[in-house]
C-alpha positions as a Python dict, from the first residue, in 0.01 Angstrom:
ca = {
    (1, 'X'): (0, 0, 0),
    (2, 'X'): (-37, -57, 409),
    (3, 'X'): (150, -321, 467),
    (4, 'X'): (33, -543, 735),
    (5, 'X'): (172, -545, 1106),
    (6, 'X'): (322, -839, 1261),
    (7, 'X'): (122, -1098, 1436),
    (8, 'X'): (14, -926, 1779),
    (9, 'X'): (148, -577, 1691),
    (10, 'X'): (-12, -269, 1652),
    (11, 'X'): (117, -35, 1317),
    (12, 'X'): (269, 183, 1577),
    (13, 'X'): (484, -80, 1761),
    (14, 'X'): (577, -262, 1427),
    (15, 'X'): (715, 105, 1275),
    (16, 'X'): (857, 261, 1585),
    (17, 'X'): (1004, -57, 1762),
    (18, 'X'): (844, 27, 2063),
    (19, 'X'): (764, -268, 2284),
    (20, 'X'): (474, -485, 2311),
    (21, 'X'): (274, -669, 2594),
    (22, 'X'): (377, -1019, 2663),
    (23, 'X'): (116, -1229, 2594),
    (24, 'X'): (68, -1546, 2789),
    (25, 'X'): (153, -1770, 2507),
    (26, 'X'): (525, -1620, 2481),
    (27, 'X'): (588, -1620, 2798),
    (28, 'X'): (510, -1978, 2816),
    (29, 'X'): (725, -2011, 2454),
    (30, 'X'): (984, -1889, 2692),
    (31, 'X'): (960, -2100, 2941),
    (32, 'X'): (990, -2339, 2719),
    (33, 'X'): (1317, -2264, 2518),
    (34, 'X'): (1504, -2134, 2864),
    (35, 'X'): (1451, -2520, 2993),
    (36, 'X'): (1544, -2696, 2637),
    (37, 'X'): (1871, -2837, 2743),
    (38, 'X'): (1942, -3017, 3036),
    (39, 'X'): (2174, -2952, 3277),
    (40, 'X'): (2410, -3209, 3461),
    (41, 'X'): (2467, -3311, 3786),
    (42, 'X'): (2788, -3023, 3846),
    (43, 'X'): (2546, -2763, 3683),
    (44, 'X'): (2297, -2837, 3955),
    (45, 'X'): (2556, -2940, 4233),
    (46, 'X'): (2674, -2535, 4136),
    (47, 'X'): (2302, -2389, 4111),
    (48, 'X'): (2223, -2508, 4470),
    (49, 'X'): (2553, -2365, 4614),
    (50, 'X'): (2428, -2003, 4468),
    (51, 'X'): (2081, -2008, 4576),
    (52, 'X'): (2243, -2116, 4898),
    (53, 'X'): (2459, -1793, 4894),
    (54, 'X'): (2183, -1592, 4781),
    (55, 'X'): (2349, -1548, 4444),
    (56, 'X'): (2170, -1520, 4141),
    (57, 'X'): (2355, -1735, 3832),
    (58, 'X'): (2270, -1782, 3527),
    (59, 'X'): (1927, -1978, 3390),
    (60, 'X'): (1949, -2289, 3189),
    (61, 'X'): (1869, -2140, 2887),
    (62, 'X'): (2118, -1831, 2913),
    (63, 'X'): (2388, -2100, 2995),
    (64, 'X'): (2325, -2253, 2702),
    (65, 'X'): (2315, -1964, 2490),
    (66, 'X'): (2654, -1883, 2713),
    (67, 'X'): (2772, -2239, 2560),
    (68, 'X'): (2655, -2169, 2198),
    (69, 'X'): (2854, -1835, 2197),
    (70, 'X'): (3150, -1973, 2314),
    (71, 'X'): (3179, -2274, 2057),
    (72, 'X'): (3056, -1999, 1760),
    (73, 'X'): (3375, -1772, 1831),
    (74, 'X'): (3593, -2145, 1875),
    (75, 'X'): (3707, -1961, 2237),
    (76, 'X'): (3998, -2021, 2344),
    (77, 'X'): (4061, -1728, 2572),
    (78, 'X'): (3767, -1617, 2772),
    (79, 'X'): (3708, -1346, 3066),
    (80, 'X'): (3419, -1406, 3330),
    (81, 'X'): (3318, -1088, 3531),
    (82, 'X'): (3156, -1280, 3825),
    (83, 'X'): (3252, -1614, 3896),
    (84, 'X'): (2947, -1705, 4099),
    (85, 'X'): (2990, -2074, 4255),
    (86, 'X'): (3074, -2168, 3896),
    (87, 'X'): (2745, -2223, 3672),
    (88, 'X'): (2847, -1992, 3413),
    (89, 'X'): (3153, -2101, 3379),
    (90, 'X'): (3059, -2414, 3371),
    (91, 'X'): (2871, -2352, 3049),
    (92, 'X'): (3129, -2127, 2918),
    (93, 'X'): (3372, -2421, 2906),
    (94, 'X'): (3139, -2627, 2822),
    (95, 'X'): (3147, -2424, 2476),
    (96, 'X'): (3502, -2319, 2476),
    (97, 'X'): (3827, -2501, 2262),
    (98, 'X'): (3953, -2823, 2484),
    (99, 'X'): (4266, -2660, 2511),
    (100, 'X'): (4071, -2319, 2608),
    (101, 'X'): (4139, -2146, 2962),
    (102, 'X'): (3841, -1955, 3116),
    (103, 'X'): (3976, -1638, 3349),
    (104, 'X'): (3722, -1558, 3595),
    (105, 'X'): (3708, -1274, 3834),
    (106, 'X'): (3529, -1246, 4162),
    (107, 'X'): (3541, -1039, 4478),
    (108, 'X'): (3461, -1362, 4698),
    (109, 'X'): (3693, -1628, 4729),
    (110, 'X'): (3497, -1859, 4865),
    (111, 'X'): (3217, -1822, 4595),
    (112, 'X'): (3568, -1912, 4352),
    (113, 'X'): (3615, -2249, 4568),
    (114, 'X'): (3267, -2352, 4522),
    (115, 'X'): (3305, -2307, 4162),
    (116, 'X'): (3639, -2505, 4141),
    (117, 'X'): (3473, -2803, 4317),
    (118, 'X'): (3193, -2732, 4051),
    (119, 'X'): (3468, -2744, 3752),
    (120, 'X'): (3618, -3098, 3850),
    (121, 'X'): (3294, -3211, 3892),
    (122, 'X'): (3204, -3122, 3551),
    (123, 'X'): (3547, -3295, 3427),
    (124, 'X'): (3763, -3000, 3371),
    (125, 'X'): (4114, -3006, 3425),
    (126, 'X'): (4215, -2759, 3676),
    (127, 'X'): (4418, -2589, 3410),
    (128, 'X'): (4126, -2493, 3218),
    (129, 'X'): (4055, -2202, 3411),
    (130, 'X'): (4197, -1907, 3637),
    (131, 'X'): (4086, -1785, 3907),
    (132, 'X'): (4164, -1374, 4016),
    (133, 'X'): (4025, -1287, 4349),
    (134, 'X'): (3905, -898, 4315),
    (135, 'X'): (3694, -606, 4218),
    (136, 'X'): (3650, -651, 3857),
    (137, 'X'): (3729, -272, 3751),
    (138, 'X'): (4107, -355, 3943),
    (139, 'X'): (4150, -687, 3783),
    (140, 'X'): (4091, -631, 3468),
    (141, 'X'): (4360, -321, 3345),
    (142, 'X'): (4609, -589, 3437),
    (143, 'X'): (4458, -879, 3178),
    (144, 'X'): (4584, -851, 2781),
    (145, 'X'): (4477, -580, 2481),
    (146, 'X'): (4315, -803, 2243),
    (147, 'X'): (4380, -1131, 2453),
    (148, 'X'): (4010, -1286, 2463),
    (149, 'X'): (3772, -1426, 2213),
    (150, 'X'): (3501, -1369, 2484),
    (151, 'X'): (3403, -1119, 2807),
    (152, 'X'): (3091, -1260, 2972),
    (153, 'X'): (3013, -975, 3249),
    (154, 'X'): (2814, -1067, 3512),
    (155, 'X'): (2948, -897, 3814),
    (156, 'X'): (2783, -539, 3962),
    (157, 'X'): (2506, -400, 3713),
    (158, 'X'): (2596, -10, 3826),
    (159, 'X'): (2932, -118, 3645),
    (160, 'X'): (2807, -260, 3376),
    (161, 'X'): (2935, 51, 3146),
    (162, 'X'): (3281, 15, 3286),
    (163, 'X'): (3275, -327, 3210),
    (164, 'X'): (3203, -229, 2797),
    (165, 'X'): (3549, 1, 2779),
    (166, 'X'): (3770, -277, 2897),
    (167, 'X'): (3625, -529, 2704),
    (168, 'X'): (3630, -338, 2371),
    (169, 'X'): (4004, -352, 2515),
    (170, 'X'): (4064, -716, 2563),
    (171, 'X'): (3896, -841, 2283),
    (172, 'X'): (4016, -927, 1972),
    (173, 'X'): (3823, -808, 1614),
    (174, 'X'): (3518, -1038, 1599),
    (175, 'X'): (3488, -1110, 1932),
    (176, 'X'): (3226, -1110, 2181),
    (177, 'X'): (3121, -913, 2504),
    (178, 'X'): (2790, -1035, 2672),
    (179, 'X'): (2615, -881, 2942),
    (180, 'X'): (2345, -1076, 3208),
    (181, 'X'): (2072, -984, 3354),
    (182, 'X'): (2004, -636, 3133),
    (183, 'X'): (1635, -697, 3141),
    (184, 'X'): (1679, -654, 3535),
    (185, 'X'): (1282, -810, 3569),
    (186, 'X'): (1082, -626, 3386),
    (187, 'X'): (1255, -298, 3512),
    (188, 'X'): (1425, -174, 3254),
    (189, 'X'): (1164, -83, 3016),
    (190, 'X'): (928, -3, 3261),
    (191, 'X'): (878, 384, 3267),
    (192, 'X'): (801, 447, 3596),
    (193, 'X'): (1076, 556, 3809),
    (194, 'X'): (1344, 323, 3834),
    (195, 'X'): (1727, 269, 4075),
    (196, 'X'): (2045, 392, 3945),
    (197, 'X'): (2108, 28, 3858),
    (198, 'X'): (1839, 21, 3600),
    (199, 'X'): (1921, 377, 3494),
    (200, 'X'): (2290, 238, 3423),
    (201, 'X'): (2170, -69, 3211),
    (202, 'X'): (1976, 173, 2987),
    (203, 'X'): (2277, 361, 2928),
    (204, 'X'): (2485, 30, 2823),
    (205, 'X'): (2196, -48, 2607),
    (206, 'X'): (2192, 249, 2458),
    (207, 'X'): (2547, 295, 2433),
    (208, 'X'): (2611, -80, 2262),
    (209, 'X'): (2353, -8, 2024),
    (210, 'X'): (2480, 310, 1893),
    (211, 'X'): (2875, 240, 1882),
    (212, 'X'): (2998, 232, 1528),
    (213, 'X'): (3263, -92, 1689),
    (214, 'X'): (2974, -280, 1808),
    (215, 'X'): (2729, -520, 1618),
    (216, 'X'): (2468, -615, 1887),
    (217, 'X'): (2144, -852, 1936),
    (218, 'X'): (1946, -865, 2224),
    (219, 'X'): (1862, -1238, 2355),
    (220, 'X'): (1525, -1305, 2584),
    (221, 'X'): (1685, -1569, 2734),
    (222, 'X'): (1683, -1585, 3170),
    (223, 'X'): (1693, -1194, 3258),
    (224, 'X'): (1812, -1088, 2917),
    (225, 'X'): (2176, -1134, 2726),
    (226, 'X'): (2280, -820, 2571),
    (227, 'X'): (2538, -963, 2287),
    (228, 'X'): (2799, -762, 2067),
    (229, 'X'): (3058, -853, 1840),
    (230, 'X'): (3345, -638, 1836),
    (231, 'X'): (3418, -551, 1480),
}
């Protein structure tokens, strides 16, 4: 018997997985759901300072995903790749154990001081998270085998990859790594020829997907959070 596709996909999409126009409906469904929680005044204080910068951060609705994932794993011990003028981490904390301590990692220290105005805004002790000024792939070697519940990467796409091998590292069993921004607008499924950024987002897709340690999901939330837990 032929069973029946799925709403809006052809037999071919809903048996091969392939991917499927966006219709104008969904993309308004996901306008929608990225703008479902509201952010604070710190959150927004910390969103101005990036666009200021010319940083990207985090949307509402991947923050908040961000927070969810935290508070699912009961974090205590999380790693930030990209500290950004502290959005992220605001909603990683946000999610995280009272007693938790958010490590973040940035090669900009000022970025980090705009982010630890943005965390005593928010109400967080200053003890609640660590700041290491640096390259990412430098910092983290020194940080502790199977010391974090979470690894949120959000630092330089090209390293993306990189980032996967030391966080299967510093996780413990049934953690999480999450990468931002893997949907890089559109790009990354789009066939036509594409940056060696793009090219090296593929390959972390393709490589979380396929690892026997992994147990992924892909969330269309902001620019796209590539989750896995680490089994």
């Amino acid at each position: 018997m032929r069973v029946p596709a799925p709403n809006g996909y052809s037999h071919a999409q809903a048996t091969t997985g392939q991917e499927r126009v966006i219709t104008g409906n969904r993309q308004t469904d996901w306008a929608f759901a990225d703008a479902y929680v509201a952010e604070d005044d710190a959150l927004r204080w910390a969103r101005d300072r990036a666009r200021e910068a010319g940083l990207r951060s985090v949307s509402p609705g991947a923050g908040a995903a961000l927070r969810l994932l935290a508070a699912t794993v009961d974090a205590k011990a999380v790693a930030e790749i990209g500290t950004g003028t502290g959005v992220s981490g605001i909603h990683l904390l946000n999610g995280m154990r009272p007693d938790g301590v958010l490590t973040t990692v940035d090669t900009e220290p000022e970025h980090q001081q705009s982010a630890r105005h943005a965390f005593r805004a928010a109400g967080f002790a200053s003890n609640r998270a660590r700041f290491i000024p640096g390259r990412a792939l430098d910092v983290l070697p020194r940080l502790a085998d199977a010391g974090y519940d979470l690894v949120f990467c959000d630092g330089d796409r090209q390293e993306f990859p990189d980032y996967l091998a030391e966080s299967l590292r510093l996780l413990r069993p049934g953690g999480l790594v999450v990468f931002e921004g893997v949907f890089a607008h559109g790009r990354t499924v789009d066939s036509a020829p594409q940056p060696a950024e793009v090219l090296r987002l593929r390959e972390l897709l393709r490589t979380v997907r396929e690892s026997p340690d992994l147990l992924p999901s892909l969330l269309p939330v902001g620019d796209g959070l590539l989750c896995a837990v680490k089994r």
